[in-house]
XYZ file of C-alpha atoms in Angstrom:
776
model
C 25.476 129.160 -129.194
C 27.697 129.993 -126.212
C 25.838 133.081 -125.002
C 26.409 134.349 -121.492
C 30.178 133.848 -121.472
C 32.910 134.862 -123.875
C 34.348 131.708 -125.443
C 37.870 131.824 -126.953
C 37.828 131.302 -130.710
C 40.082 128.253 -130.513
C 37.514 126.548 -128.234
C 34.269 127.507 -130.033
C 34.063 124.402 -132.179
C 35.016 122.072 -129.348
C 32.408 123.716 -127.082
C 29.692 123.420 -129.749
C 30.394 119.724 -130.206
C 30.395 119.091 -126.459
C 27.139 121.062 -126.064
C 25.585 119.118 -128.912
C 26.405 115.811 -127.235
C 25.207 116.979 -123.804
C 22.066 118.507 -125.287
C 21.269 115.305 -127.171
C 21.412 113.209 -124.018
C 19.358 115.785 -122.124
C 16.699 116.125 -124.817
C 16.274 112.357 -124.988
C 15.300 112.369 -121.314
C 13.069 115.410 -121.746
C 11.317 113.755 -124.707
C 10.585 110.617 -122.718
C 9.333 112.727 -119.803
C 7.172 114.830 -122.149
C 5.593 111.752 -123.745
C 4.832 110.425 -120.275
C 3.200 113.713 -119.266
C 1.035 113.693 -122.386
C -0.071 110.169 -121.568
C -1.167 111.289 -118.104
C -3.077 114.234 -119.542
C -4.715 112.003 -122.139
C -5.956 109.630 -119.477
C -6.943 112.430 -117.095
C -9.054 114.215 -119.700
C -10.299 111.099 -121.469
C -14.056 111.715 -120.803
C -14.070 115.434 -121.383
C -15.581 117.215 -124.398
C -13.656 117.802 -127.634
C -12.012 114.372 -127.443
C -11.020 114.161 -131.093
C -9.669 117.667 -131.320
C -7.748 117.183 -128.077
C -6.397 113.879 -129.360
C -5.194 115.468 -132.582
C -3.306 118.204 -130.694
C -1.774 115.699 -128.262
C -0.801 113.511 -131.176
C 0.904 116.438 -132.867
C 2.942 117.170 -129.725
C 3.924 113.500 -129.488
C 5.036 113.520 -133.107
C 7.170 116.588 -132.379
C 8.756 114.774 -129.422
C 9.469 111.745 -131.596
C 11.114 113.883 -134.267
C 13.282 115.587 -131.636
C 14.118 112.174 -130.142
C 15.145 110.786 -133.509
C 17.289 113.840 -134.310
C 19.107 113.457 -131.000
C 19.722 109.759 -131.543
C 21.063 110.360 -135.050
C 23.453 113.046 -133.758
C 24.816 110.762 -131.092
C 25.425 108.062 -133.681
C 27.525 110.329 -135.902
C 31.171 109.269 -136.233
C 32.572 112.617 -137.217
C 31.105 116.059 -136.657
C 32.292 119.612 -137.123
C 31.394 123.024 -135.811
C 29.146 123.856 -138.774
C 27.359 120.506 -138.337
C 26.668 121.364 -134.704
C 25.368 124.800 -135.636
C 23.000 123.294 -138.217
C 21.856 120.695 -135.666
C 21.046 123.379 -133.106
C 19.181 125.464 -135.720
C 16.862 122.559 -136.510
C 16.386 121.769 -132.831
C 15.509 125.386 -131.995
C 12.759 125.327 -134.597
C 11.421 121.994 -133.355
C 11.457 123.238 -129.750
C 9.522 126.366 -130.759
C 6.948 124.153 -132.474
C 6.909 121.881 -129.417
C 6.311 124.877 -127.135
C 3.463 126.158 -129.293
C 1.918 122.666 -129.351
C 2.035 122.587 -125.567
C 0.417 126.058 -125.477
C -2.530 124.933 -127.606
C -2.947 121.725 -125.631
C -2.837 123.471 -122.208
C -5.348 126.162 -123.285
C -7.743 123.499 -124.594
C -7.476 121.469 -121.394
C -8.028 124.476 -119.110
C -11.303 125.243 -120.869
C -12.878 121.895 -119.827
C -11.213 121.015 -116.515
C -12.888 120.125 -113.282
C -11.631 120.759 -109.751
C -9.725 117.477 -109.545
C -7.980 118.074 -112.880
C -6.872 121.612 -111.878
C -4.151 120.267 -109.564
C -2.826 118.081 -112.384
C -2.710 121.084 -114.671
C -0.756 123.202 -112.199
C 1.697 120.333 -111.809
C 2.094 120.166 -115.600
C 2.613 123.954 -115.659
C 5.471 123.724 -113.182
C 7.027 120.771 -115.017
C 6.897 122.521 -118.368
C 8.505 125.684 -116.922
C 11.249 123.775 -115.113
C 12.189 121.527 -118.027
C 14.341 124.031 -120.042
C 16.335 125.192 -117.001
C 18.996 122.476 -117.494
C 19.011 122.713 -121.292
C 22.097 124.113 -122.992
C 22.781 125.986 -125.217
C 20.587 128.861 -124.115
C 18.998 129.299 -127.554
C 17.424 125.847 -127.303
C 16.273 126.500 -123.738
C 14.634 129.796 -124.667
C 13.075 128.311 -127.829
C 11.006 126.048 -125.613
C 10.673 128.242 -122.483
C 9.313 131.413 -124.192
C 6.257 129.859 -125.908
C 5.550 127.734 -122.818
C 5.453 130.826 -120.609
C 2.944 132.500 -122.960
C 0.718 129.420 -123.144
C 0.743 128.810 -119.378
C -0.069 132.439 -118.710
C -3.178 132.357 -120.925
C -4.153 128.898 -119.702
C -4.002 130.113 -116.097
C -6.361 132.962 -116.968
C -8.936 130.373 -118.056
C -8.911 128.656 -114.672
C -12.350 128.380 -113.104
C -12.436 129.678 -110.491
C -9.596 132.126 -111.251
C -7.021 132.190 -108.477
C -4.869 135.339 -108.394
C -2.412 133.877 -105.875
C -1.784 130.867 -108.084
C -1.380 133.194 -111.043
C 1.103 135.316 -109.125
C 3.092 132.247 -108.121
C 3.209 131.030 -111.692
C 4.467 134.388 -112.964
C 7.133 134.437 -110.236
C 8.159 130.917 -111.135
C 8.409 131.952 -114.783
C 10.805 134.711 -113.792
C 12.799 132.337 -111.633
C 13.136 129.748 -114.379
C 14.152 132.439 -116.883
C 16.884 133.661 -114.529
C 18.018 130.112 -113.919
C 18.220 129.444 -117.650
C 20.574 132.394 -118.155
C 22.621 131.755 -115.014
C 22.941 127.996 -115.412
C 23.892 128.283 -119.077
C 26.551 130.858 -118.237
C 28.039 128.643 -115.514
C 27.831 125.565 -117.698
C 29.708 127.326 -120.455
C 32.410 128.514 -118.044
C 32.847 125.034 -116.671
C 32.809 123.560 -120.151
C 35.591 125.913 -121.245
C 37.602 125.124 -118.100
C 37.060 121.404 -118.599
C 38.213 121.645 -122.206
C 41.298 123.614 -121.163
C 42.060 121.107 -118.420
C 41.599 118.205 -120.790
C 43.914 119.790 -123.327
C 46.509 120.382 -120.627
C 46.126 116.810 -119.476
C 46.690 115.612 -123.009
C 49.773 117.793 -123.313
C 51.055 116.508 -119.971
C 50.414 112.921 -121.032
C 52.270 113.525 -124.285
C 55.158 115.158 -122.442
C 55.279 112.348 -119.905
C 55.192 109.769 -122.670
C 57.947 111.593 -124.524
C 59.842 111.972 -121.223
C 59.716 108.244 -120.571
C 60.727 107.417 -124.130
C 63.639 109.829 -124.432
C 64.870 110.516 -120.885
C 66.825 108.269 -118.573
C 64.190 108.734 -115.854
C 60.962 106.825 -115.389
C 57.630 107.425 -113.666
C 56.196 105.047 -111.120
C 53.056 104.828 -109.019
C 51.487 102.489 -106.494
C 48.045 101.833 -105.153
C 47.109 102.010 -101.470
C 48.526 98.498 -101.002
C 51.903 99.805 -102.348
C 51.636 97.597 -105.441
C 53.314 99.046 -108.527
C 50.858 100.204 -111.166
C 51.471 100.667 -114.888
C 55.172 99.742 -114.908
C 56.842 101.942 -117.505
C 58.830 100.529 -120.386
C 61.779 102.669 -119.381
C 61.911 101.023 -115.941
C 61.960 97.535 -117.466
C 64.793 98.602 -119.793
C 66.877 100.091 -116.991
C 66.319 97.133 -114.657
C 66.749 94.529 -117.416
C 63.695 92.727 -116.052
C 60.294 91.773 -117.513
C 57.131 93.555 -116.425
C 55.953 90.472 -114.517
C 58.927 90.689 -112.132
C 57.660 94.001 -110.762
C 54.637 92.479 -109.114
C 54.569 92.883 -105.383
C 54.951 95.543 -102.741
C 57.092 98.628 -103.234
C 60.064 99.025 -102.789
C 60.917 95.315 -102.949
C 59.106 94.909 -106.267
C 61.174 97.691 -107.833
C 64.599 97.181 -106.223
C 64.673 93.400 -106.533
C 67.245 91.096 -104.971
C 69.296 93.839 -103.259
C 66.540 93.886 -100.632
C 67.750 90.469 -99.490
C 71.305 91.646 -98.822
C 71.313 95.297 -97.835
C 68.854 95.810 -95.009
C 71.308 97.048 -92.407
C 70.001 99.606 -89.879
C 70.660 103.077 -91.243
C 71.319 101.864 -94.785
C 69.613 103.707 -97.676
C 67.172 100.818 -98.191
C 66.351 100.687 -94.478
C 65.633 104.433 -94.461
C 63.486 104.121 -97.596
C 61.428 101.312 -96.041
C 60.815 103.360 -92.892
C 59.717 106.379 -94.947
C 57.335 104.213 -97.010
C 55.921 102.667 -93.854
C 55.192 106.165 -92.502
C 53.594 107.204 -95.835
C 55.973 110.180 -95.971
C 57.356 111.890 -99.030
C 61.013 111.508 -100.054
C 63.219 113.213 -102.591
C 66.373 112.102 -104.411
C 66.801 109.047 -102.204
C 69.862 107.204 -103.541
C 69.597 103.415 -103.192
C 71.784 100.603 -104.537
C 70.437 97.949 -106.903
C 71.892 94.790 -108.389
C 71.493 94.469 -112.165
C 73.010 91.381 -113.739
C 75.427 91.113 -110.827
C 76.585 94.755 -111.136
C 75.896 97.238 -108.362
C 74.257 100.385 -109.677
C 72.591 103.366 -108.055
C 69.057 104.723 -108.491
C 67.664 108.028 -107.281
C 64.007 107.788 -106.216
C 61.545 110.561 -105.464
C 58.040 109.839 -104.219
C 55.030 111.711 -102.908
C 52.046 110.132 -101.135
C 48.659 110.629 -102.812
C 45.594 111.254 -100.629
C 41.953 110.835 -101.641
C 39.192 113.382 -100.960
C 38.767 112.104 -97.433
C 42.485 112.447 -96.720
C 43.223 108.743 -96.727
C 46.426 107.367 -98.275
C 45.797 105.979 -101.751
C 49.336 105.287 -103.008
C 52.517 106.945 -104.235
C 53.423 108.846 -107.364
C 57.080 109.324 -108.124
C 60.009 109.394 -110.486
C 63.197 107.353 -110.614
C 66.494 107.643 -112.463
C 69.692 105.657 -112.848
C 72.470 107.891 -111.503
C 75.273 105.323 -111.599
C 77.303 107.427 -114.029
C 76.841 110.588 -111.988
C 77.596 108.718 -108.767
C 80.834 107.324 -110.173
C 81.803 110.737 -111.508
C 81.172 112.238 -108.073
C 83.208 109.477 -106.456
C 85.988 110.121 -108.977
C 85.883 113.857 -108.290
C 85.903 113.211 -104.534
C 88.817 110.796 -104.988
C 90.819 113.282 -107.067
C 90.124 116.028 -104.529
C 91.812 113.930 -101.837
C 94.340 111.939 -103.864
C 97.264 112.775 -106.086
C 96.160 112.558 -109.715
C 99.510 111.121 -110.881
C 100.408 108.506 -108.256
C 96.896 107.938 -106.797
C 98.401 108.241 -103.324
C 96.714 110.424 -100.717
C 97.380 114.116 -101.330
C 98.274 116.771 -98.786
C 94.596 117.444 -97.911
C 93.735 113.829 -97.121
C 97.082 113.225 -95.428
C 96.516 116.235 -93.168
C 93.101 114.859 -92.167
C 94.526 111.422 -91.443
C 97.435 112.914 -89.490
C 95.029 114.941 -87.337
C 92.963 111.811 -86.668
C 96.089 109.839 -85.784
C 97.207 112.591 -83.391
C 93.801 112.601 -81.693
C 94.207 108.886 -80.945
C 97.971 108.768 -80.439
C 97.668 108.185 -76.677
C 95.903 104.897 -77.410
C 97.666 104.041 -80.674
C 101.115 105.478 -81.255
C 102.518 105.897 -84.739
C 105.579 106.951 -86.693
C 105.615 109.770 -89.222
C 108.064 109.491 -92.114
C 108.914 112.411 -94.373
C 110.655 111.227 -97.540
C 112.329 113.079 -100.360
C 113.808 111.797 -103.613
C 117.498 112.481 -104.150
C 118.618 113.920 -107.496
C 115.082 113.804 -108.934
C 115.423 117.280 -110.482
C 118.318 116.014 -112.561
C 116.099 113.254 -113.983
C 113.425 115.792 -114.860
C 115.837 118.200 -116.480
C 117.860 115.660 -118.439
C 115.236 113.068 -119.421
C 112.092 115.175 -119.473
C 108.978 115.493 -117.337
C 107.326 112.440 -118.885
C 110.144 110.240 -117.573
C 110.031 112.129 -114.282
C 106.313 111.396 -113.951
C 106.976 107.741 -114.717
C 109.587 107.634 -111.945
C 107.123 109.169 -109.474
C 104.460 106.586 -110.368
C 106.961 103.751 -109.940
C 108.169 105.186 -106.638
C 104.561 105.313 -105.409
C 104.072 101.649 -106.359
C 107.234 100.674 -104.473
C 106.091 102.657 -101.443
C 102.794 100.759 -101.425
C 104.719 97.511 -101.552
C 106.779 98.477 -98.492
C 103.932 99.330 -96.115
C 100.921 97.538 -94.720
C 97.321 98.106 -95.790
C 96.517 100.064 -92.612
C 99.485 102.425 -93.063
C 98.999 105.604 -95.100
C 101.289 106.864 -97.861
C 100.904 110.288 -99.453
C 102.539 112.482 -102.034
C 102.779 115.973 -100.598
C 103.988 117.568 -103.827
C 106.885 117.379 -106.270
C 109.203 114.619 -105.083
C 108.059 114.830 -101.441
C 106.283 111.900 -99.827
C 105.060 111.099 -96.331
C 103.948 107.935 -94.550
C 102.028 107.283 -91.336
C 103.159 103.931 -89.882
C 100.981 102.399 -87.188
C 103.752 101.389 -84.801
C 105.152 102.540 -81.479
C 108.512 100.868 -82.058
C 111.210 103.194 -83.486
C 113.226 100.165 -84.633
C 110.295 98.870 -86.677
C 109.843 102.308 -88.228
C 113.567 102.451 -89.010
C 113.425 98.986 -90.567
C 110.560 100.007 -92.855
C 112.400 103.228 -93.756
C 115.505 101.215 -94.665
C 113.428 98.887 -96.820
C 111.794 101.847 -98.577
C 115.151 103.533 -99.276
C 116.626 100.291 -100.614
C 113.698 99.535 -102.914
C 113.231 103.073 -104.182
C 116.969 103.307 -104.949
C 116.856 100.315 -107.290
C 117.167 101.237 -110.984
C 114.128 102.128 -113.127
C 113.836 101.421 -116.817
C 111.960 103.749 -119.168
C 112.101 103.535 -122.965
C 115.319 101.528 -122.880
C 117.020 103.928 -120.467
C 118.081 103.101 -116.933
C 117.174 105.780 -114.406
C 118.346 105.823 -110.822
C 117.277 108.055 -107.963
C 117.763 107.813 -104.242
C 115.611 108.572 -101.248
C 116.200 110.108 -97.839
C 113.853 109.799 -94.877
C 113.207 111.569 -91.593
C 111.350 109.737 -88.814
C 109.523 111.045 -85.764
C 107.449 109.127 -83.215
C 104.087 110.069 -81.724
C 103.289 110.709 -78.959
C 106.943 110.526 -77.815
C 108.207 113.477 -79.865
C 104.987 115.457 -80.254
C 101.215 115.132 -80.088
C 100.202 117.679 -82.731
C 100.504 117.494 -86.539
C 102.570 120.657 -86.991
C 105.086 119.548 -84.382
C 105.414 116.093 -85.905
C 105.860 117.484 -89.431
C 108.525 119.881 -88.170
C 110.358 117.067 -86.393
C 110.234 114.755 -89.417
C 111.480 117.572 -91.679
C 114.388 118.215 -89.329
C 115.300 114.520 -89.370
C 115.020 114.501 -93.183
C 117.242 117.561 -93.442
C 119.815 115.813 -91.264
C 119.676 112.699 -93.464
C 120.315 114.793 -96.580
C 123.059 116.817 -94.938
C 124.884 113.619 -93.946
C 125.067 112.180 -97.430
C 121.521 111.327 -98.593
C 120.203 107.839 -99.225
C 119.688 107.292 -95.510
C 117.168 107.758 -92.707
C 117.502 109.675 -89.479
C 115.366 109.463 -86.348
C 114.404 112.754 -84.764
C 116.050 113.729 -81.505
C 115.944 116.876 -79.423
C 119.414 117.923 -80.570
C 118.046 118.379 -84.094
C 115.662 120.987 -82.752
C 118.542 122.750 -81.083
C 120.544 122.640 -84.290
C 117.587 124.029 -86.190
C 117.301 126.884 -83.716
C 121.015 127.466 -84.143
C 120.550 127.551 -87.927
C 117.820 130.164 -87.573
C 120.060 132.279 -85.337
C 122.922 131.924 -87.785
C 120.684 132.786 -90.716
C 119.506 135.923 -88.939
C 123.116 136.874 -88.237
C 123.926 136.242 -91.896
C 121.513 138.971 -92.944
C 123.311 141.364 -90.639
C 126.703 140.200 -91.947
C 125.828 141.489 -95.408
C 125.066 144.915 -93.964
C 128.083 144.962 -91.609
C 130.627 143.885 -94.235
C 131.730 140.840 -92.240
C 132.777 138.769 -95.262
C 136.405 138.186 -96.220
C 138.162 136.547 -99.152
C 141.111 134.193 -98.871
C 143.119 132.940 -101.825
C 144.645 129.515 -102.431
C 147.441 129.565 -105.012
C 147.210 127.660 -108.280
C 150.627 126.320 -109.327
C 152.068 125.334 -112.702
C 153.561 121.858 -112.081
C 156.081 122.307 -114.858
C 158.066 125.122 -113.176
C 156.408 125.707 -109.796
C 155.245 129.216 -110.670
C 152.006 130.657 -109.246
C 149.728 131.239 -112.207
C 146.531 132.023 -110.357
C 144.451 131.678 -107.220
C 141.020 130.452 -106.197
C 138.972 132.975 -104.211
C 137.446 131.353 -101.103
C 134.798 133.157 -99.058
C 135.042 133.455 -95.276
C 132.642 134.952 -92.732
C 134.203 136.772 -89.799
C 131.429 136.056 -87.280
C 131.585 138.393 -84.277
C 131.123 135.504 -81.811
C 132.060 132.307 -83.628
C 135.126 133.575 -85.397
C 136.110 132.777 -88.980
C 133.519 130.490 -90.656
C 134.122 128.437 -93.822
C 131.618 128.477 -96.731
C 130.235 125.039 -95.843
C 128.843 126.514 -92.629
C 126.763 129.279 -94.185
C 126.435 129.055 -98.007
C 123.386 126.764 -97.791
C 121.816 129.213 -95.317
C 122.521 132.082 -97.707
C 120.796 130.208 -100.537
C 117.745 129.491 -98.346
C 117.580 133.123 -97.222
C 117.878 134.452 -100.797
C 121.145 136.229 -99.995
C 123.444 134.237 -102.286
C 123.007 136.612 -105.205
C 124.029 139.632 -103.154
C 126.964 137.788 -101.533
C 128.080 136.289 -104.863
C 128.125 139.702 -106.523
C 130.261 141.046 -103.667
C 132.701 138.127 -104.053
C 133.054 138.762 -107.800
C 133.649 142.475 -107.299
C 136.130 142.048 -104.438
C 138.077 139.285 -106.217
C 138.390 141.352 -109.402
C 139.552 144.422 -107.472
C 142.271 142.520 -105.581
C 143.396 140.475 -108.615
C 143.818 143.660 -110.630
C 146.835 144.486 -108.419
C 148.603 141.171 -109.062
C 151.013 140.423 -111.920
C 149.264 140.102 -115.261
C 150.037 136.398 -115.657
C 148.191 135.568 -112.391
C 144.515 134.879 -112.808
C 141.628 134.623 -110.325
C 139.078 131.760 -110.085
C 135.643 132.365 -108.526
C 133.057 129.700 -107.726
C 129.489 130.240 -108.932
C 126.602 128.720 -106.963
C 123.712 127.103 -108.870
C 121.428 130.003 -107.955
C 123.921 132.549 -109.323
C 124.306 130.494 -112.468
C 120.550 130.625 -113.123
C 120.413 134.413 -112.656
C 119.324 136.013 -115.940
C 121.543 139.031 -115.158
C 124.737 137.006 -114.698
C 126.516 138.485 -117.745
C 125.777 142.060 -116.647
C 126.976 141.309 -113.079
C 130.308 139.917 -114.327
C 130.769 142.726 -116.821
C 130.207 145.229 -114.013
C 132.653 143.446 -111.668
C 135.362 143.389 -114.344
C 134.819 147.021 -115.253
C 134.757 148.304 -111.662
C 137.735 146.150 -110.648
C 139.765 147.024 -113.746
C 140.509 143.373 -114.481
C 140.954 141.923 -117.960
C 138.320 139.240 -118.778
C 141.088 136.749 -119.702
C 142.285 136.750 -116.079
C 138.863 135.740 -114.657
C 137.943 132.086 -114.371
C 134.434 130.947 -113.340
C 134.167 127.546 -111.652
C 130.927 125.601 -112.089
C 130.119 122.163 -110.635
C 128.718 119.248 -112.629
C 125.452 119.353 -110.683
C 125.033 123.001 -111.640
C 125.498 122.081 -115.298
C 122.544 119.709 -115.120
C 120.238 122.544 -114.015
C 120.844 124.745 -117.035
C 118.471 126.061 -119.621
C 118.960 127.722 -122.985
C 119.391 131.174 -121.412
C 122.192 130.064 -119.084
C 123.973 128.244 -121.921
C 123.805 131.426 -123.995
C 125.189 133.390 -121.025
C 128.199 131.043 -120.767
C 128.958 131.419 -124.458
C 128.703 135.201 -124.190
C 131.177 135.220 -121.296
C 133.471 132.849 -123.134
C 133.347 135.146 -126.122
C 134.491 138.036 -123.920
C 137.562 136.025 -122.862
C 136.306 134.818 -119.467
C 137.466 131.236 -118.860
C 135.014 128.524 -117.726
C 136.173 125.656 -115.500
C 134.296 122.468 -114.599
C 134.842 122.001 -110.857
C 134.914 118.702 -108.887
C 134.909 116.638 -112.087
C 134.057 112.967 -111.506
C 131.925 113.404 -108.389
C 128.662 114.245 -110.081
C 126.798 112.956 -113.139
C 129.712 113.134 -115.538
C 128.594 113.245 -119.131
C 130.591 113.844 -122.294
C 127.522 115.486 -123.826
C 127.782 118.617 -121.711
C 131.551 118.765 -122.160
C 130.749 119.331 -125.832
C 127.752 121.530 -125.137
C 129.457 124.077 -122.841
C 132.542 126.196 -123.542
C 134.829 124.681 -120.885
C 138.478 125.721 -120.805
C 139.494 123.631 -117.819
C 138.621 120.472 -115.881
C 139.400 120.352 -112.147
C 139.934 116.844 -110.751
C 138.220 116.448 -107.401
C 140.414 115.974 -104.299
C 138.745 112.595 -103.587
C 140.751 111.092 -106.494
C 144.009 112.729 -105.363
C 143.857 111.569 -101.724
C 144.954 107.971 -102.389
C 146.994 108.677 -105.481
C 149.910 106.225 -105.611
C 148.112 103.692 -103.443
C 144.843 103.024 -105.322
C 145.261 101.895 -108.937
C 141.642 102.800 -109.702
C 142.277 106.457 -108.815
C 145.352 106.538 -111.055
C 143.361 105.052 -113.933
C 140.582 107.614 -113.504
C 143.056 110.504 -113.361
C 144.867 109.290 -116.481
C 141.497 108.981 -118.290
C 140.480 112.513 -117.295
C 143.821 113.961 -118.383
C 143.627 112.121 -121.702
C 140.068 113.331 -122.268
C 141.052 116.927 -121.512
C 144.016 116.807 -123.890
C 141.828 115.547 -126.735
C 139.308 118.342 -126.052
C 142.038 121.018 -125.692
C 141.282 121.644 -122.039
C 143.636 122.371 -119.145
C 143.582 120.009 -116.134
C 143.917 121.165 -112.525
C 144.260 118.745 -109.604
C 142.683 119.815 -106.314
C 143.767 118.780 -102.806
C 147.446 118.049 -103.514
C 149.090 117.645 -100.080
C 152.346 115.730 -100.663
C 155.293 116.087 -103.036
C 154.710 112.502 -104.122
C 151.201 113.371 -105.361
C 152.538 116.406 -107.227
C 155.294 114.393 -108.877
C 152.867 111.660 -110.028
C 150.447 114.242 -111.417
C 153.221 115.947 -113.364
C 154.310 112.575 -114.733
C 150.740 111.885 -115.832
C 150.680 115.161 -117.754
C 148.569 117.223 -115.326
C 149.493 120.849 -115.875
C 148.200 122.618 -112.755
C 147.596 121.837 -109.097
C 146.497 123.415 -105.856
C 146.463 122.209 -102.279
C 148.083 122.415 -98.869
C 151.401 121.249 -100.349
C 151.740 124.670 -101.894
C 149.756 126.842 -99.514
C 146.677 126.996 -97.391
C 144.145 129.705 -98.288
C 145.542 133.075 -97.145
C 144.205 136.640 -96.967
C 144.691 138.848 -99.991
C 147.512 140.840 -98.395
C 149.478 137.693 -97.581
C 148.909 136.299 -101.065
C 150.241 139.514 -102.572
C 153.376 139.179 -100.417
C 153.844 135.558 -101.587
C 153.664 136.711 -105.187
C 156.254 139.413 -104.574
C 158.691 137.146 -102.739
C 158.280 134.086 -104.968
C 158.122 132.008 -101.799
C 156.499 128.951 -103.357
C 159.384 128.366 -105.716
C 161.647 127.945 -102.714
C 159.149 125.783 -100.861
C 158.675 123.219 -103.688
C 160.933 122.700 -106.691
C 160.179 119.481 -108.581
C 163.152 117.398 -109.654
C 163.079 115.303 -112.817
C 164.868 112.401 -111.138
C 162.262 112.335 -108.334
C 159.380 112.364 -110.796
C 160.960 109.530 -112.712
C 161.319 107.432 -109.583
C 157.665 108.010 -108.550
C 156.420 107.225 -112.020
C 158.420 103.991 -112.016
C 156.708 102.945 -108.804
């Protein structure tokens, strides 16, 4: 039934049903028109011959029309129809239309036999009407079922015209051909359009289903307005998101959708202001983020809208989509915050601080400020001894105390590790110093974590802008120099930058450069300070002390260059040289005289420490029992399992381990048990006032008692008077060293002292003297 165009199989039934409905409506009109035409012919030929025969034929045609009419009405009244039903319907209609066409043929031939001149015009009009009627009929089978017999009947009827008119006949034949072509062409186009319409309708249904499913399952919603910008068909999803009834959305967009926020946020340039201007211009917008108030909570919606134009190009409303992006917005804000803030302390990080410092420098001529660089003292010890969790807790608490010490317009940042920085909006150095003092005092107060008391200190360096510098790098350098000075002078203090610090820093760089050359030029020397047995005054060993013979500055002590060597990464190379040189020189001394060498923290953490010492002993030809390694308490706190194993390996070889400067660091009995110490060296700060300060005597007695119980030897450092030596011997201290016995001397001189036994003549303790001092 769909001739003229190839119809997909999945659309055949749908097309048949649509054609059946369209055909039924069309045939109802054609039937009414046909009955009207027959009425005109009946009246026009009322007084002509063969009345009864003519009436019978006309009656038969009318009956055929009525049957067709009834069939069409019944089809339209059907509730459910199928493809086979439509095919059967068309089959019946084709037969009825063939009968109808034949009836018209008989009637037209009869009428042409008895017409007069006036009736001829009516007949030609009927001819044209009959030929044109099937042109708009579809399907084509029904059109041809009526058109073919009509063409035959009209042709023969025209031959009976009296007088016969060839021109009229020719026109009729041409019109027949035209109507036939139109039937085929129109049916083909109608079928194409019908198929396209069905496809479009199916797509529309799919789109509607998808949109409905989208609104039900997605977080987005669809919205549309009319030309008056009134919301139309408010979706259920929108009412759920807004927590408002449908009735509350009446009114003009965007006020109707956004609600009460429109009353508060209409500032020029605000998102709502921009949205209103776009709507007023009837422009499109995409992903416009606007705030809304929902039950008192500020949330964020993303709106997209496109203006809809009618056929004449006039604005007829908006179609768009909206979504609640509050979660995404807050995630983005969180990501942006974390990108510019320290994740642990929530202070500004280095990136944000750098931006703020640049901004402050740009405006420093109008608004001066102070830059503080701060560093925690002894924080690494907390991390290593109590764990990183406690260390993190300390950092968080420090950050809270920093916030409490500054004003809301000042900026605090954590630059990394235990480094902090603050921008103080002040041009007064005294005010900056006062705030720095307050920060140091508060940060140095004890912290309590899991029942443990933790204490750290803080040092600060201060520089002023624009006085000291106008650029960020210069200010950071100045503050770092001031911080370095504060740490070098005892920590737990602040220092204000001055030009001399820059000069000292330049001097340090020059000295560090010269230090690299000193390694290559063999400018280092060792001096030895004797270690004396207090019981008989004999020299039983010496401590090797490094000196640098600077070509311009003369002989430099370790305190002037060891820190530089550690910063330059030269301490390992220098330390290995010291070990080798000390072992070589000590090998030439009497066998009862040992050699003590200090290890720096960096040497102590070297994984190849055991191999270095083994090599020094082997190359120097020194017995391991004569080598003593001195390690400070602070160094002990920076150990790991590998370094502990290294100490035990060395101890197993016979190398003695001494704990240097005992009492000045973070003394703990736990590491006295953990490490294989053979000796404790009492720091010179306890010896200085010995005999005058009772507290120092008590501490020394406690240390000596502790060492005896743990089978360790005790050495007192910094002994300068016979009185101090006598008291120490009375207390049970076995060994001592200091200026009383000898200053540090070159190796050659020390060898001469050993040969001559000079110290025994210089100091011989008397029992009576010791008794008198002890009595005091």
